[in-house]
Short mmCIF file of C-alpha atoms in Angstrom, two decimals:
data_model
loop_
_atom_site.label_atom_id
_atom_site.label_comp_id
_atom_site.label_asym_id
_atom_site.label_seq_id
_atom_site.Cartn_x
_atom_site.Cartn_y
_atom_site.Cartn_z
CA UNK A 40 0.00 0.00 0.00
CA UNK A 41 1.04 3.17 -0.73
CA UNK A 42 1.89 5.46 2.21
CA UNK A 43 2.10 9.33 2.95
CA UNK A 44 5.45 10.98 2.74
CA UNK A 45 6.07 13.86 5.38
CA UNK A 46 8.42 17.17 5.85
CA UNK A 47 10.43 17.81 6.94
CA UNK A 48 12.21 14.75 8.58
CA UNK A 49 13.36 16.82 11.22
CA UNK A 50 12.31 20.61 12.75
CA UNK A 51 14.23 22.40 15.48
CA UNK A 52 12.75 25.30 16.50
CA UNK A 53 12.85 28.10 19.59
CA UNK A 54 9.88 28.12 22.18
CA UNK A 55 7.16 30.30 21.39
CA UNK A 56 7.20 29.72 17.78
CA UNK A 57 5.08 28.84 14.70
CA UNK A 58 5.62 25.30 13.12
CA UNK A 59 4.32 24.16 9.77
CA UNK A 60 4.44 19.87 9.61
CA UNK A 61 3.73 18.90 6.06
CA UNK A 62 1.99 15.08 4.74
CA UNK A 63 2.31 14.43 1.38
CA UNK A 64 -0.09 11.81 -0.10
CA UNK A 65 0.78 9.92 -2.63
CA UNK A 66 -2.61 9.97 -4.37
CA UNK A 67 -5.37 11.47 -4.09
CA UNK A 68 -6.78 10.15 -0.72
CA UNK A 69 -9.67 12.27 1.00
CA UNK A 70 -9.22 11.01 4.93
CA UNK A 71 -6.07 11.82 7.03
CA UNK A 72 -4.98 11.70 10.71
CA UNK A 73 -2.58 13.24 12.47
CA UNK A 74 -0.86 11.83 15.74
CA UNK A 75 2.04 12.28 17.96
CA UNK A 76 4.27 10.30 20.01
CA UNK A 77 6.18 12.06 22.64
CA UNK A 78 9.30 9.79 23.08
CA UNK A 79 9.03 6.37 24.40
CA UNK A 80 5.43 6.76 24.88
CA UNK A 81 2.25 5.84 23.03
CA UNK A 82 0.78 6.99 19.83
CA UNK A 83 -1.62 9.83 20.57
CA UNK A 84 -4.44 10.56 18.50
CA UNK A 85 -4.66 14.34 17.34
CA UNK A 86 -7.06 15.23 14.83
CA UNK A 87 -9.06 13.54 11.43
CA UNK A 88 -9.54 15.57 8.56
CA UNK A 89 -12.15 14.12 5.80
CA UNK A 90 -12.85 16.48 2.73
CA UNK A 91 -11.09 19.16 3.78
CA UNK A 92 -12.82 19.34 7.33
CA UNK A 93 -12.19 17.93 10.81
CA UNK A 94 -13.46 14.77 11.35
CA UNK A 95 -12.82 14.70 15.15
CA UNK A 96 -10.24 15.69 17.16
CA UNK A 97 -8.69 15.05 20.98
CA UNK A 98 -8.39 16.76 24.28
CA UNK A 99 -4.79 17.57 22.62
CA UNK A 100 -5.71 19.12 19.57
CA UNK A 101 -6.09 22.91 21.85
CA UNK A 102 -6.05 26.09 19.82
CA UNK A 103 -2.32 26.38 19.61
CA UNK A 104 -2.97 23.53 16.45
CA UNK A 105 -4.98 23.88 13.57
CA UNK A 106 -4.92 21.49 10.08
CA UNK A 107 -5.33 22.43 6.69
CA UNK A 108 -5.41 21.54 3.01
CA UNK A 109 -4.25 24.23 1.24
CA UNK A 110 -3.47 23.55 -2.28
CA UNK A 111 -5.64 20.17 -2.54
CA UNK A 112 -2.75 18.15 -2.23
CA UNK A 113 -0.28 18.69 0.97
CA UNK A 114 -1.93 18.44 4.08
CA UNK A 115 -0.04 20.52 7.23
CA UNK A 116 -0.37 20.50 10.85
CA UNK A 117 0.11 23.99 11.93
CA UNK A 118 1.38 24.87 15.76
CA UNK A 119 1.15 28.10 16.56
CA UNK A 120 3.31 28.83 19.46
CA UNK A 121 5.42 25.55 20.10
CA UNK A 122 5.95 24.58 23.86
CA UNK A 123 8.90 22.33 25.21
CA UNK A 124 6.09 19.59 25.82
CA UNK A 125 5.46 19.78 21.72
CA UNK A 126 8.57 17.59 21.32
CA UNK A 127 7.67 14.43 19.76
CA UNK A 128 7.66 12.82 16.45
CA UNK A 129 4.67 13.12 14.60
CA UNK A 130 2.79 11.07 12.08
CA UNK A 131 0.73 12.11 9.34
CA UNK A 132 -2.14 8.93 8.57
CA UNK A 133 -4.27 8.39 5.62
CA UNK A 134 -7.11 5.95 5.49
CA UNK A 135 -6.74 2.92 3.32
CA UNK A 136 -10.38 3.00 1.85
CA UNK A 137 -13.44 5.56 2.71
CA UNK A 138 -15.20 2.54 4.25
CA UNK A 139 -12.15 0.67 5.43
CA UNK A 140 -10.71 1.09 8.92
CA UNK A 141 -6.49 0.55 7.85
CA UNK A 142 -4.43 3.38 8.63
CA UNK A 143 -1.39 3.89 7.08
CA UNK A 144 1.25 5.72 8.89
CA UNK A 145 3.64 8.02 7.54
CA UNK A 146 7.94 8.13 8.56
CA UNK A 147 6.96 11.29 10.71
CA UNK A 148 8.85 14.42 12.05
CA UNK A 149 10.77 14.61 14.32
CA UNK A 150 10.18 18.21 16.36
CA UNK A 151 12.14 19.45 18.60
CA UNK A 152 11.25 22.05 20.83
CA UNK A 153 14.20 24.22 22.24
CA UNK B 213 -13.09 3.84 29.21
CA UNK B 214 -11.35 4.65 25.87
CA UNK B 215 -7.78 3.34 27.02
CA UNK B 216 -6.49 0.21 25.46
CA UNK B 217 -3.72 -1.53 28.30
CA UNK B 218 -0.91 -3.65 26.63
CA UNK B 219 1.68 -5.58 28.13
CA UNK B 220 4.27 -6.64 28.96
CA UNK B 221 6.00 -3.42 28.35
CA UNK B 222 9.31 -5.41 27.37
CA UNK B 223 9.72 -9.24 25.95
CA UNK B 224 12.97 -10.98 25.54
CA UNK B 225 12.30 -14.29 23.43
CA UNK B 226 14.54 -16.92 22.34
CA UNK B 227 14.76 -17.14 17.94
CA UNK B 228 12.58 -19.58 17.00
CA UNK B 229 10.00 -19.15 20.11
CA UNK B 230 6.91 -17.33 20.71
CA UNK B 231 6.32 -13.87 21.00
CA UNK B 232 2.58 -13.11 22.83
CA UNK B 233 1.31 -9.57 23.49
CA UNK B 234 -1.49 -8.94 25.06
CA UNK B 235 -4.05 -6.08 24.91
CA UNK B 236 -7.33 -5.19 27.10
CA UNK B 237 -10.02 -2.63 26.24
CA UNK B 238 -13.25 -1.11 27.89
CA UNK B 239 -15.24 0.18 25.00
CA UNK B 240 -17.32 -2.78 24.27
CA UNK B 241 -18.31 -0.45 21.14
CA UNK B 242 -14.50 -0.69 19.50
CA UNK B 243 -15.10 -2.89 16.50
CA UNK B 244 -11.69 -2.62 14.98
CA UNK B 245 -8.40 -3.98 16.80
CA UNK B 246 -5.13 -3.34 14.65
CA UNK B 247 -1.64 -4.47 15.55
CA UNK B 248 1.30 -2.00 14.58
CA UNK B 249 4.79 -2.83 14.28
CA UNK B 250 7.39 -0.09 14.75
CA UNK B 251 11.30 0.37 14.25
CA UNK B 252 13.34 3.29 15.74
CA UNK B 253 12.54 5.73 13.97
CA UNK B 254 10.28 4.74 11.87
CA UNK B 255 6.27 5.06 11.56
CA UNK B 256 4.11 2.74 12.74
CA UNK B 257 3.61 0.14 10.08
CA UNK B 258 0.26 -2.14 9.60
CA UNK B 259 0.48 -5.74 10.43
CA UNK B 260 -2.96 -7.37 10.79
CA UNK B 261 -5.89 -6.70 12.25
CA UNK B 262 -9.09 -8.15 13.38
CA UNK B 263 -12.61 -7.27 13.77
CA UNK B 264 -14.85 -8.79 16.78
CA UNK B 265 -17.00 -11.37 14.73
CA UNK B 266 -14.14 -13.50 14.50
CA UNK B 267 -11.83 -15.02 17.10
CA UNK B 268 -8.80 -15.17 15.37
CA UNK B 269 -7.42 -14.40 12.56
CA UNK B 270 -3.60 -15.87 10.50
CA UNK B 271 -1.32 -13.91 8.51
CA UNK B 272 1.87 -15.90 8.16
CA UNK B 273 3.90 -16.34 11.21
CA UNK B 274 0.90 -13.63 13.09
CA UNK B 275 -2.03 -14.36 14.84
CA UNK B 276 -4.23 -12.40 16.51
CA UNK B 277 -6.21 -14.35 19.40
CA UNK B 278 -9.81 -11.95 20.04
CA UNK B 279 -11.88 -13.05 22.93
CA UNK B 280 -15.07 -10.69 23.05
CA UNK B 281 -16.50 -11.54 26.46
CA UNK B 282 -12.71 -10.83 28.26
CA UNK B 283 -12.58 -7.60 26.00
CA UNK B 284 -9.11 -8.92 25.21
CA UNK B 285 -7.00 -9.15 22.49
CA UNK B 286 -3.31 -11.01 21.68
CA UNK B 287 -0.60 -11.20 19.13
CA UNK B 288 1.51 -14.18 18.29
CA UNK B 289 4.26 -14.18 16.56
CA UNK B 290 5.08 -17.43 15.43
CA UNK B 291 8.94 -19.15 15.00
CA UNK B 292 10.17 -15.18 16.45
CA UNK B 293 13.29 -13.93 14.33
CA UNK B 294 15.76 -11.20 15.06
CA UNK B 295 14.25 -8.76 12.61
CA UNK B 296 11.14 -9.09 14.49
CA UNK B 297 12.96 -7.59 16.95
CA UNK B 298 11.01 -3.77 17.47
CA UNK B 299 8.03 -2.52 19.45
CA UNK B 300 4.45 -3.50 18.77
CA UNK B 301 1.34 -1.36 19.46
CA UNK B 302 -2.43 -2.75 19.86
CA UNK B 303 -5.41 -0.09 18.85
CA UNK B 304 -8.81 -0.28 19.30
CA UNK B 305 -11.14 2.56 17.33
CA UNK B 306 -15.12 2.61 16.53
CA UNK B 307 -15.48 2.14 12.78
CA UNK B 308 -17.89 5.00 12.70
CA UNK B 309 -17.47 8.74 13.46
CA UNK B 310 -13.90 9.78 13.35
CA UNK B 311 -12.02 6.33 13.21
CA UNK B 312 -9.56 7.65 15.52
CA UNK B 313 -7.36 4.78 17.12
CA UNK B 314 -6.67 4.49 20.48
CA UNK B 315 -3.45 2.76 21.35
CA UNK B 316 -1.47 0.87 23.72
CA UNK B 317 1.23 1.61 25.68
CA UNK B 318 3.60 -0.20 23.47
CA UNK B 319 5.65 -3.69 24.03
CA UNK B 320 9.56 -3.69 22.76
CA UNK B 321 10.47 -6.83 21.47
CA UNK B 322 13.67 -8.77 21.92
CA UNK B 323 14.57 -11.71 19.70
CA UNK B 324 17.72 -13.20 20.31
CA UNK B 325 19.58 -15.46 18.10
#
């Protein structure tokens, strides 16, 4: 199955800061997740987005984040003033099939929060 | 009542043994129980799943073992090799709404030659 690609691999950034996490799908897939996993911890669900609206989101997904689809293709996770506690890798998802329940994780990012 | 409890949190197994994870749930709604398998840094990656009506399900050297009335779910892996070696997350989610998953805490996996 074909997966999502995500940049950058890696973001460093200062406290306080915006961040712009980027999924790339490879076609044209309408359903997408995004989670995080601080490190050595669980996956945490953030946020759905199905046809360019959120699906549903978690107790995580405060106003500091916000999702988007801007060009029809590329599919960002926006923070808007990063904290220390925003350091974690984190995974872009697409559905496998509209009706289907797969997920199918993307490599992730890898922020780091200074 | 949405948390899915996985353990052990570390297994050492012998090549050529048996790996078994377990997972329990609450939400007697979930209707979709995925395993993930996951190398350092890496995304998750799919590796079966099952869905309640049946009570286990094969996919090479993986099982998954679902009993409905325990709310508990298991993988076995099968003759274990060293590039099995990597940590493995259950999920749960309800098919409907959202789809988000909810997952596990996470067991890392030892295979030793």
């Amino acid at each position: 199955e074909p997966e999502v690609t995500q940049t950058p691999s890696h973001q460093v950034t200062q406290m306080g800061q915006e961040v712009i996490l980027r999924c790339v799908p490879i076609s044209n897939h309408l359903y997408f997740y995004w989670y995080r996993q601080i490190l050595g911890q669980k996956v945490e669900f953030l946020v759905s987005f199905y046809n360019n609206e959120i699906s549903e989101k978690s107790e995580i997904f405060d106003d500091q984040f916000s999702v988007e689809r801007p060009d029809g293709s590329n599919f960002t996770l926006k923070i808007r003033s990063t904290k220390l506690e925003d350091s974690a890798m984190y995974f872009c998802a697409r559905r496998g099939t509209v009706r289907g329940n797969e997920q199918f994780f993307g490599p992730g990012t890898r922020l780091t929060v200074l | 009542q949405q948390q899915v409890k996985q353990s052990p949190q570390s297994l050492i197994v012998q090549k050529g043994g048996i790996s078994i994870i377990n997972c329990a749930y609450e939400n007697t709604a979930f209707d979709y129980f995925p395993w993930y398998q996951q190398f350092p840094g890496k995304g998750p990656a799919l590796l079966i799943a099952i869905r309640p009506d049946v009570s286990e399900k094969k996919e090479g050297r993986f099982t998954i073992s679902f009993n409905k009335s325990a709310k508990q779910f298991s993988l076995h892996i099968m003759d274990s090799q060293p590039g099995d070696s990597a940590t493995y997350f259950c999920a749960a989610c309800l098919s409907y709404g959202g789809n988000q998953f909810y997952f596990g805490t996470g067991t890392s996996l030892t295979v030793i030659p």
